[in-house]
């Protein structure tokens, strides 16, 4: 159920689009709370729930956002299947791997395909594996260029050490709530 901003509790569907293995399992492990002692199977990673609390410090009402995250692999061979996953999405986190340049080059195509299905929705670009800058094939300069082309903010993240992962979920949540205004 989708609720209005005034309800102070919102449930949104967010796409996490990626080009193959980019460290997303660790990103989930950093941010998604599973039952103690439970190790999710690979199929359980496809749709996960993430609670995000947007606290305003009293200036506005606090908002609890429930993100239903659909993990959509970006391989081109999925064609129409991935488009079915995009329907109803209200935001997207596009994840690339700084140690694999082709993942950056794919982001523009993924977003174009996404927007053809959803229309304009908030997007946050994530350059994952910033803990491996010594092996990086691109960095903040290239991310900034793509970010400007797509009119979407970007963050350098590390699923391994948790750098900016929580902030990425906060950012997409804030963007979606702002879009409801």
CSV table of C-alpha atoms in Angstrom, one decimal:
chain,number,residue,atom,x,y,z
A,1,UNK,CA,0.0,0.0,0.0
A,2,UNK,CA,1.4,3.4,-0.9
A,3,UNK,CA,0.7,6.1,1.6
A,4,UNK,CA,0.8,9.9,1.4
A,5,UNK,CA,3.6,12.0,2.8
A,6,UNK,CA,1.2,13.2,5.5
A,7,UNK,CA,0.7,9.7,6.9
A,8,UNK,CA,4.3,9.8,8.1
A,9,UNK,CA,4.7,6.1,7.0
A,10,UNK,CA,5.5,5.4,3.4
A,11,UNK,CA,6.0,2.1,1.5
A,12,UNK,CA,7.9,2.5,-1.8
A,13,UNK,CA,9.3,0.0,-4.4
A,14,UNK,CA,12.9,0.7,-5.2
A,15,UNK,CA,14.9,-1.0,-7.9
A,16,UNK,CA,18.5,-1.9,-7.3
A,17,UNK,CA,19.9,-2.3,-10.8
A,18,UNK,CA,23.3,-3.7,-11.3
A,19,UNK,CA,25.5,-5.2,-14.0
A,20,UNK,CA,26.4,-8.7,-12.7
A,21,UNK,CA,28.1,-9.2,-9.4
A,22,UNK,CA,29.2,-5.9,-8.0
A,23,UNK,CA,29.3,-6.5,-4.2
A,24,UNK,CA,25.6,-6.0,-3.7
A,25,UNK,CA,25.2,-9.0,-1.3
A,26,UNK,CA,27.5,-7.2,1.2
A,27,UNK,CA,25.5,-4.0,0.7
A,28,UNK,CA,22.4,-5.9,1.8
A,29,UNK,CA,24.3,-7.5,4.7
A,30,UNK,CA,25.3,-4.0,5.8
A,31,UNK,CA,21.8,-2.6,5.8
A,32,UNK,CA,19.1,-5.4,5.8
A,33,UNK,CA,18.4,-7.0,9.1
A,34,UNK,CA,17.7,-10.7,8.8
A,35,UNK,CA,16.7,-13.0,11.7
A,36,UNK,CA,19.7,-13.9,13.9
A,37,UNK,CA,21.5,-17.0,12.6
A,38,UNK,CA,19.8,-16.9,9.2
A,39,UNK,CA,21.9,-16.8,6.1
A,40,UNK,CA,19.8,-15.9,3.1
A,41,UNK,CA,19.9,-18.1,0.0
A,42,UNK,CA,20.7,-16.4,-3.3
A,43,UNK,CA,17.0,-16.3,-4.2
A,44,UNK,CA,16.1,-14.4,-1.0
A,45,UNK,CA,18.3,-11.5,-2.1
A,46,UNK,CA,15.9,-10.7,-5.0
A,47,UNK,CA,13.3,-8.8,-2.9
A,48,UNK,CA,14.2,-7.4,0.5
A,49,UNK,CA,12.6,-4.9,2.8
A,50,UNK,CA,14.5,-2.0,4.3
A,51,UNK,CA,13.2,0.4,6.9
A,52,UNK,CA,14.5,4.0,6.7
A,53,UNK,CA,13.7,6.6,9.3
A,54,UNK,CA,13.8,10.2,8.0
A,55,UNK,CA,14.2,12.4,11.0
A,56,UNK,CA,13.6,16.1,10.6
A,57,UNK,CA,14.6,17.4,14.0
A,58,UNK,CA,11.2,18.9,14.6
A,59,UNK,CA,11.0,21.2,11.5
A,60,UNK,CA,8.8,18.7,9.7
A,61,UNK,CA,7.1,15.5,10.8
A,62,UNK,CA,9.4,12.5,11.0
A,63,UNK,CA,8.7,9.9,8.3
A,64,UNK,CA,9.2,6.1,8.4
A,65,UNK,CA,9.8,4.8,4.9
A,66,UNK,CA,9.6,1.1,4.1
A,67,UNK,CA,11.6,0.3,1.0
A,68,UNK,CA,10.7,-2.9,-0.9
A,69,UNK,CA,14.0,-3.4,-2.8
A,70,UNK,CA,13.8,-5.4,-6.0
A,71,UNK,CA,17.3,-6.6,-7.0
A,72,UNK,CA,17.4,-6.6,-10.8
A,73,UNK,CA,20.5,-7.8,-12.5
A,74,UNK,CA,21.2,-5.6,-15.4
A,75,UNK,CA,22.3,-8.2,-18.0
A,76,UNK,CA,20.9,-7.4,-21.4
A,77,UNK,CA,19.7,-10.9,-21.9
A,78,UNK,CA,16.9,-10.4,-19.4
A,79,UNK,CA,15.1,-7.9,-21.8
A,80,UNK,CA,11.4,-7.9,-21.1
A,81,UNK,CA,11.7,-9.8,-17.8
A,82,UNK,CA,13.5,-6.9,-16.2
A,83,UNK,CA,11.0,-4.4,-17.6
A,84,UNK,CA,8.2,-6.3,-15.8
A,85,UNK,CA,10.2,-5.7,-12.5
A,86,UNK,CA,10.4,-2.0,-13.3
A,87,UNK,CA,6.6,-1.4,-13.3
A,88,UNK,CA,5.5,0.3,-10.2
A,89,UNK,CA,8.9,1.4,-9.1
A,90,UNK,CA,9.1,4.7,-7.4
A,91,UNK,CA,12.9,5.1,-7.2
A,92,UNK,CA,16.1,3.3,-8.3
A,93,UNK,CA,19.6,2.8,-7.0
A,94,UNK,CA,21.9,2.1,-10.0
A,95,UNK,CA,25.0,0.3,-8.8
A,96,UNK,CA,28.3,0.0,-10.8
A,97,UNK,CA,31.6,-1.5,-9.8
A,98,UNK,CA,34.6,0.9,-10.0
A,99,UNK,CA,36.9,-2.1,-10.9
A,100,UNK,CA,34.8,-2.9,-14.0
A,101,UNK,CA,34.4,0.0,-16.4
A,102,UNK,CA,31.7,-1.7,-18.4
A,103,UNK,CA,29.4,-1.4,-15.4
A,104,UNK,CA,29.7,2.4,-15.6
A,105,UNK,CA,29.0,2.5,-19.3
A,106,UNK,CA,25.9,0.4,-18.8
A,107,UNK,CA,24.2,2.8,-16.3
A,108,UNK,CA,23.0,5.2,-19.0
A,109,UNK,CA,21.2,2.3,-20.8
A,110,UNK,CA,19.7,0.9,-17.6
A,111,UNK,CA,18.3,4.3,-16.7
A,112,UNK,CA,16.9,4.9,-20.1
A,113,UNK,CA,15.1,1.5,-20.1
A,114,UNK,CA,13.9,2.1,-16.6
A,115,UNK,CA,12.4,5.6,-17.4
A,116,UNK,CA,10.7,4.2,-20.5
A,117,UNK,CA,8.7,1.9,-18.2
A,118,UNK,CA,8.3,4.1,-15.1
A,119,UNK,CA,8.5,7.7,-16.3
A,120,UNK,CA,10.7,10.1,-14.3
A,121,UNK,CA,11.5,8.7,-10.9
A,122,UNK,CA,14.3,9.5,-8.4
A,123,UNK,CA,17.6,7.8,-9.1
A,124,UNK,CA,20.8,7.5,-7.1
A,125,UNK,CA,24.0,6.3,-8.8
A,126,UNK,CA,26.3,4.2,-6.6
A,127,UNK,CA,29.9,3.5,-7.5
A,128,UNK,CA,30.7,0.5,-5.3
A,129,UNK,CA,34.0,-0.9,-4.1
A,130,UNK,CA,35.5,2.5,-3.3
A,131,UNK,CA,37.6,0.5,-0.8
A,132,UNK,CA,39.5,-0.8,-3.9
A,133,UNK,CA,40.6,2.6,-5.3
A,134,UNK,CA,44.0,1.1,-6.1
A,135,UNK,CA,42.2,-1.2,-8.6
A,136,UNK,CA,39.7,1.4,-9.8
A,137,UNK,CA,39.2,1.8,-13.6
A,138,UNK,CA,37.1,5.0,-13.0
A,139,UNK,CA,36.5,7.4,-10.1
A,140,UNK,CA,34.6,10.4,-9.0
A,141,UNK,CA,35.3,12.4,-12.1
A,142,UNK,CA,33.7,9.9,-14.4
A,143,UNK,CA,30.8,9.4,-12.0
A,144,UNK,CA,30.3,13.1,-11.9
A,145,UNK,CA,30.0,13.3,-15.7
A,146,UNK,CA,27.5,10.5,-15.8
A,147,UNK,CA,25.6,12.0,-12.9
A,148,UNK,CA,25.3,15.3,-14.7
A,149,UNK,CA,24.1,13.6,-17.9
A,150,UNK,CA,21.4,11.7,-16.0
A,151,UNK,CA,20.6,14.5,-13.6
A,152,UNK,CA,21.0,12.0,-10.7
A,153,UNK,CA,23.2,12.3,-7.6
A,154,UNK,CA,26.0,9.8,-7.1
A,155,UNK,CA,27.8,8.3,-4.1
A,156,UNK,CA,31.0,6.4,-3.8
A,157,UNK,CA,30.2,3.3,-1.7
A,158,UNK,CA,31.9,0.3,-0.2
A,159,UNK,CA,29.7,-2.7,0.6
A,160,UNK,CA,32.7,-4.3,2.2
A,161,UNK,CA,33.3,-1.6,4.9
A,162,UNK,CA,29.9,0.0,4.8
A,163,UNK,CA,31.0,3.4,3.5
A,164,UNK,CA,28.0,5.5,2.4
A,165,UNK,CA,25.7,2.4,2.1
A,166,UNK,CA,23.3,3.7,4.8
A,167,UNK,CA,23.5,7.2,3.3
A,168,UNK,CA,22.5,5.8,-0.1
A,169,UNK,CA,19.3,4.3,1.3
A,170,UNK,CA,18.6,7.6,3.1
A,171,UNK,CA,19.3,9.6,-0.1
A,172,UNK,CA,16.8,7.6,-2.3
A,173,UNK,CA,14.2,7.7,0.5
A,174,UNK,CA,14.5,11.5,0.8
A,175,UNK,CA,14.3,11.9,-2.9
A,176,UNK,CA,11.2,9.8,-3.2
A,177,UNK,CA,9.5,11.6,-0.3
A,178,UNK,CA,10.4,15.0,-1.8
A,179,UNK,CA,8.9,13.8,-5.1
A,180,UNK,CA,5.6,13.3,-3.3
A,181,UNK,CA,5.4,17.0,-2.4
